XYZ file of N, CA and C in Angstrom:
333
model
N -247.668 97.812 135.233
C -248.810 97.026 135.484
C -249.895 97.389 135.607
N -250.107 98.677 136.121
C -251.252 99.694 136.095
C -251.643 100.167 134.527
N -250.722 100.322 133.802
C -251.351 100.818 132.352
C -251.796 99.654 131.832
N -251.169 98.264 132.124
C -251.875 96.891 131.524
C -253.265 96.955 131.892
N -253.377 96.962 133.134
C -254.958 96.913 133.552
C -255.783 98.185 133.012
N -255.257 99.342 132.704
C -256.160 100.377 132.252
C -256.618 99.836 131.098
N -255.359 99.416 130.063
C -255.625 98.986 128.675
C -256.660 97.915 128.672
N -256.545 96.842 129.370
C -257.721 95.868 129.585
C -258.806 96.266 129.447
N -259.172 97.243 130.528
C -260.383 97.865 130.935
C -260.902 98.742 129.589
N -260.077 99.597 129.078
C -260.240 100.330 128.112
C -260.797 99.287 126.837
N -260.141 98.269 126.466
C -260.500 97.549 125.621
C -261.801 96.438 125.612
N -262.038 96.256 126.967
C -263.457 95.881 127.008
C -264.292 97.071 126.902
N -264.160 98.154 127.411
C -265.242 99.267 127.217
C -265.219 99.491 125.592
N -263.930 99.268 124.756
C -264.059 99.547 123.316
C -265.119 98.818 122.857
N -265.156 97.507 123.045
C -266.254 96.463 122.458
C -267.649 96.849 122.860
N -267.679 97.598 123.924
C -269.042 97.943 124.141
C -269.358 99.276 123.541
N -268.616 100.473 123.943
C -268.853 101.896 123.387
C -268.569 102.224 122.093
N -266.909 101.570 121.930
C -266.303 102.079 120.631
C -265.776 103.353 120.978
N -265.358 103.577 122.481
C -264.531 104.920 122.926
C -263.705 104.554 123.995
N -263.086 103.496 123.682
C -262.115 102.787 124.869
C -260.889 103.577 124.949
N -260.524 104.137 123.970
C -259.069 104.899 123.645
C -259.432 106.413 124.485
N -260.507 106.830 124.266
C -260.655 108.129 125.149
C -260.718 107.785 126.723
N -261.250 106.569 127.206
C -261.394 106.606 128.305
C -260.006 105.928 129.033
N -259.111 105.506 128.006
C -257.783 105.211 128.339
C -256.973 106.678 128.386
N -257.173 107.447 127.578
C -256.406 109.013 127.728
C -257.160 109.282 128.715
N -258.092 109.493 129.040
C -258.768 110.368 130.316
C -258.499 109.517 131.730
N -258.228 108.258 131.789
C -258.005 107.562 132.720
C -256.492 108.072 133.204
N -255.611 107.876 132.315
C -254.157 108.174 132.446
C -253.823 109.366 132.866
N -254.454 110.387 132.215
C -254.644 111.640 132.588
C -254.794 111.888 134.007
N -255.970 111.480 134.481
C -256.562 111.617 135.989
C -255.515 110.919 136.651
N -254.846 109.919 136.629
C -253.865 109.088 137.142
C -252.672 109.739 137.322
N -251.944 110.307 136.292
C -250.909 111.166 136.308
C -251.146 112.467 137.032
N -252.170 113.191 136.811
C -252.397 114.506 137.563
C -252.613 114.063 139.348
N -253.073 112.970 139.658
C -253.237 112.423 140.732
C -251.940 112.203 141.614
N -251.113 111.693 140.920
C -249.639 111.155 141.308
C -249.140 112.707 141.483
N -248.811 113.403 140.330
C -248.260 114.620 140.155
C -248.553 115.643 141.518
N -249.755 115.540 141.721
C -250.343 116.477 142.761
C -249.753 116.100 143.994
N -250.126 114.613 144.144
C -249.887 114.032 145.547
C -248.229 114.279 145.877
N -247.578 113.882 145.080
C -246.321 113.913 145.144
C -245.492 115.458 145.218
N -246.534 116.266 144.617
C -245.853 117.949 145.130
C -246.373 118.443 146.372
N -247.642 117.816 146.836
C -247.820 118.276 148.183
C -247.119 117.610 149.047
N -246.731 116.496 148.756
C -245.892 115.758 149.869
C -244.391 116.215 149.949
N -243.947 116.991 149.413
C -242.659 117.637 149.545
C -242.438 118.788 150.406
N -241.559 118.538 151.304
C -241.537 119.468 152.347
C -239.854 119.924 152.497
N -239.745 121.360 152.505
C -238.390 121.659 152.286
C -237.717 121.693 153.976
N -236.907 120.876 154.135
C -236.215 120.667 155.480
C -235.220 122.008 155.826
N -234.508 122.310 154.902
C -233.486 123.177 154.796
C -233.800 124.582 154.486
N -233.985 125.572 155.240
C -234.665 126.890 154.659
C -233.260 127.742 154.307
N -233.442 128.352 153.020
C -232.308 129.127 152.817
C -232.034 130.340 153.479
N -230.555 130.626 153.760
C -230.281 131.523 154.685
C -230.799 132.900 153.918
N -230.923 133.958 154.793
C -231.071 135.659 154.229
C -230.113 135.936 153.701
N -229.847 136.538 152.339
C -228.933 136.625 151.569
C -229.103 138.234 151.478
N -228.010 139.050 151.265
C -228.109 140.532 150.949
C -228.853 140.816 149.653
N -229.275 141.995 149.578
C -229.587 142.209 148.216
C -228.468 142.453 147.312
N -228.527 141.736 146.075
C -227.588 141.847 145.330
C -226.379 140.582 145.225
N -226.590 139.624 146.273
C -225.765 138.840 146.329
C -226.127 137.162 145.411
N -226.991 137.375 144.462
C -227.352 136.400 143.723
C -226.559 135.689 142.756
N -227.123 134.973 142.084
C -226.084 134.525 140.836
C -225.841 135.430 139.834
N -224.677 135.534 139.206
C -224.216 136.422 138.159
C -224.133 135.359 136.970
N -223.909 136.074 136.044
C -223.821 135.404 134.426
C -222.846 134.421 134.540
N -221.685 134.888 135.097
C -220.284 134.002 134.799
C -220.546 132.865 135.747
N -221.490 132.704 136.884
C -221.555 131.643 137.903
C -221.967 130.666 136.613
N -222.815 130.890 135.553
C -223.186 129.661 134.823
C -222.342 128.934 134.142
N -221.442 129.593 133.891
C -220.166 128.908 133.291
C -219.665 127.863 134.231
N -219.572 128.259 135.326
C -218.784 127.158 136.157
C -220.000 125.956 136.424
N -221.201 126.367 136.720
C -222.022 125.388 136.704
C -221.913 124.410 135.302
N -221.762 124.804 134.206
C -221.948 124.052 132.756
C -220.395 123.063 132.868
N -219.465 123.858 133.668
C -217.944 123.096 133.482
C -217.829 121.901 134.019
N -218.895 121.530 134.956
C -218.931 120.465 136.147
C -219.365 119.060 135.220
N -218.403 118.140 135.268
C -218.312 116.853 134.551
C -219.795 116.190 134.422
N -220.510 116.038 135.556
C -221.641 115.163 135.374
C -222.671 116.509 134.406
N -222.296 117.731 134.233
C -223.647 118.223 133.555
C -223.274 118.252 131.902
N -221.899 118.233 131.797
C -221.095 117.953 130.324
C -221.516 116.655 130.022
N -221.572 115.517 130.925
C -221.794 114.444 130.435
C -223.289 114.048 130.184
N -224.229 114.798 130.997
C -225.574 114.685 130.451
C -225.984 115.415 129.433
N -225.515 116.915 129.255
C -225.912 117.468 127.902
C -225.170 116.623 126.848
N -224.125 116.124 126.762
C -223.616 115.223 125.440
C -224.341 114.253 125.413
N -224.628 113.346 126.300
C -225.859 112.227 126.233
C -227.021 112.740 125.611
N -227.619 113.551 126.020
C -229.000 114.203 125.241
C -228.859 114.489 123.778
N -227.699 115.368 123.948
C -227.302 115.988 122.581
C -227.197 114.580 121.464
N -226.498 113.707 121.667
C -226.260 112.812 121.198
C -227.720 111.564 121.043
N -228.434 111.535 121.798
C -229.647 111.023 121.642
C -230.501 111.563 120.683
N -230.750 112.794 120.696
C -231.726 113.654 119.951
C -231.092 113.512 118.399
N -229.654 113.916 118.355
C -229.359 113.983 117.041
C -229.493 112.406 116.421
N -229.111 111.080 117.231
C -229.479 110.050 116.520
C -231.127 109.601 116.193
N -231.928 110.327 117.021
C -233.201 110.247 116.940
C -233.789 111.141 115.543
N -233.315 111.929 115.528
C -233.471 113.098 113.978
C -232.990 112.544 112.998
N -231.910 111.771 113.260
C -231.504 111.343 111.906
C -232.099 109.987 111.562
N -232.695 109.214 112.448
C -233.574 107.888 112.259
C -234.887 108.408 111.632
N -235.381 109.622 112.516
C -236.741 110.203 111.667
C -236.715 110.797 110.267
N -235.183 111.487 110.029
C -235.051 111.942 108.712
C -235.081 110.935 107.548
N -234.029 109.812 107.962
C -234.160 108.556 107.043
C -235.360 107.912 106.941
N -236.063 107.823 107.602
C -237.403 107.236 107.756
C -238.306 107.894 106.784
N -238.498 109.245 106.776
C -239.261 110.239 106.038
C -238.526 109.907 104.826
N -237.332 110.326 104.650
C -236.833 109.681 102.934
C -237.149 108.540 102.596
N -237.574 107.366 103.094
C -237.515 106.105 102.684
C -239.130 106.141 102.165
N -239.780 106.644 103.216
C -241.373 106.563 102.850
C -241.527 107.513 101.658
N -241.120 108.484 101.763
C -241.144 109.270 100.272
C -240.641 108.717 99.287
N -239.603 108.075 99.227
C -239.027 107.266 98.025
C -240.030 106.147 97.582
N -240.399 105.511 98.462
C -241.307 104.152 98.266
C -242.779 104.587 97.823
N -242.974 105.863 98.543
C -244.112 106.375 97.853
C -244.423 106.885 96.375
N -243.173 107.543 96.082
C -242.713 108.055 94.592
C -242.793 106.932 93.282
N -242.069 105.702 94.062
C -241.994 104.954 92.929
C -243.155 103.536 93.291
N -243.696 103.766 92.067
C -244.575 102.793 92.219
C -244.171 101.089 92.068
N -244.753 100.462 92.851
C -244.211 98.835 92.470
C -244.976 98.263 91.418
N -244.538 97.809 90.395
C -245.477 97.030 89.406
C -245.814 95.761 89.819
N -246.898 95.378 90.162
C -247.421 94.323 90.496
C -247.473 93.333 89.311
N -247.216 91.964 89.270
C -247.058 91.162 88.360
C -246.009 90.987 87.433
N -245.197 91.983 87.591
C -243.861 91.773 86.745
C -242.801 91.397 87.581
N -241.989 90.404 87.062
C -240.999 89.922 87.715
C -239.568 90.087 87.130
N -238.689 90.422 88.071
C -237.331 90.641 87.446
C -236.969 91.764 86.915
């Protein structure tokens, strides 16, 4: 809803100044920064980490245990499938645009 209001205001400003989209981009950036900073400052750590001995951190093999968990595997697979599909559509679109730009359409000829 907020974006619709900003878009409406930027269109009104655009009719006057012809710089409405600059105001839209600037206004959206200011809002995102304000909400991000407010959210980051509002986070409080309730549970403090226990003091650990030196050398008791994570090992490289622990990474495999993290990636072997089912939610992580499902998330990685879903993101990979999404990106493969998106890149496939982009490649097909680029090919089609190139094909139609290379083959001129004769206007006036039928059949």
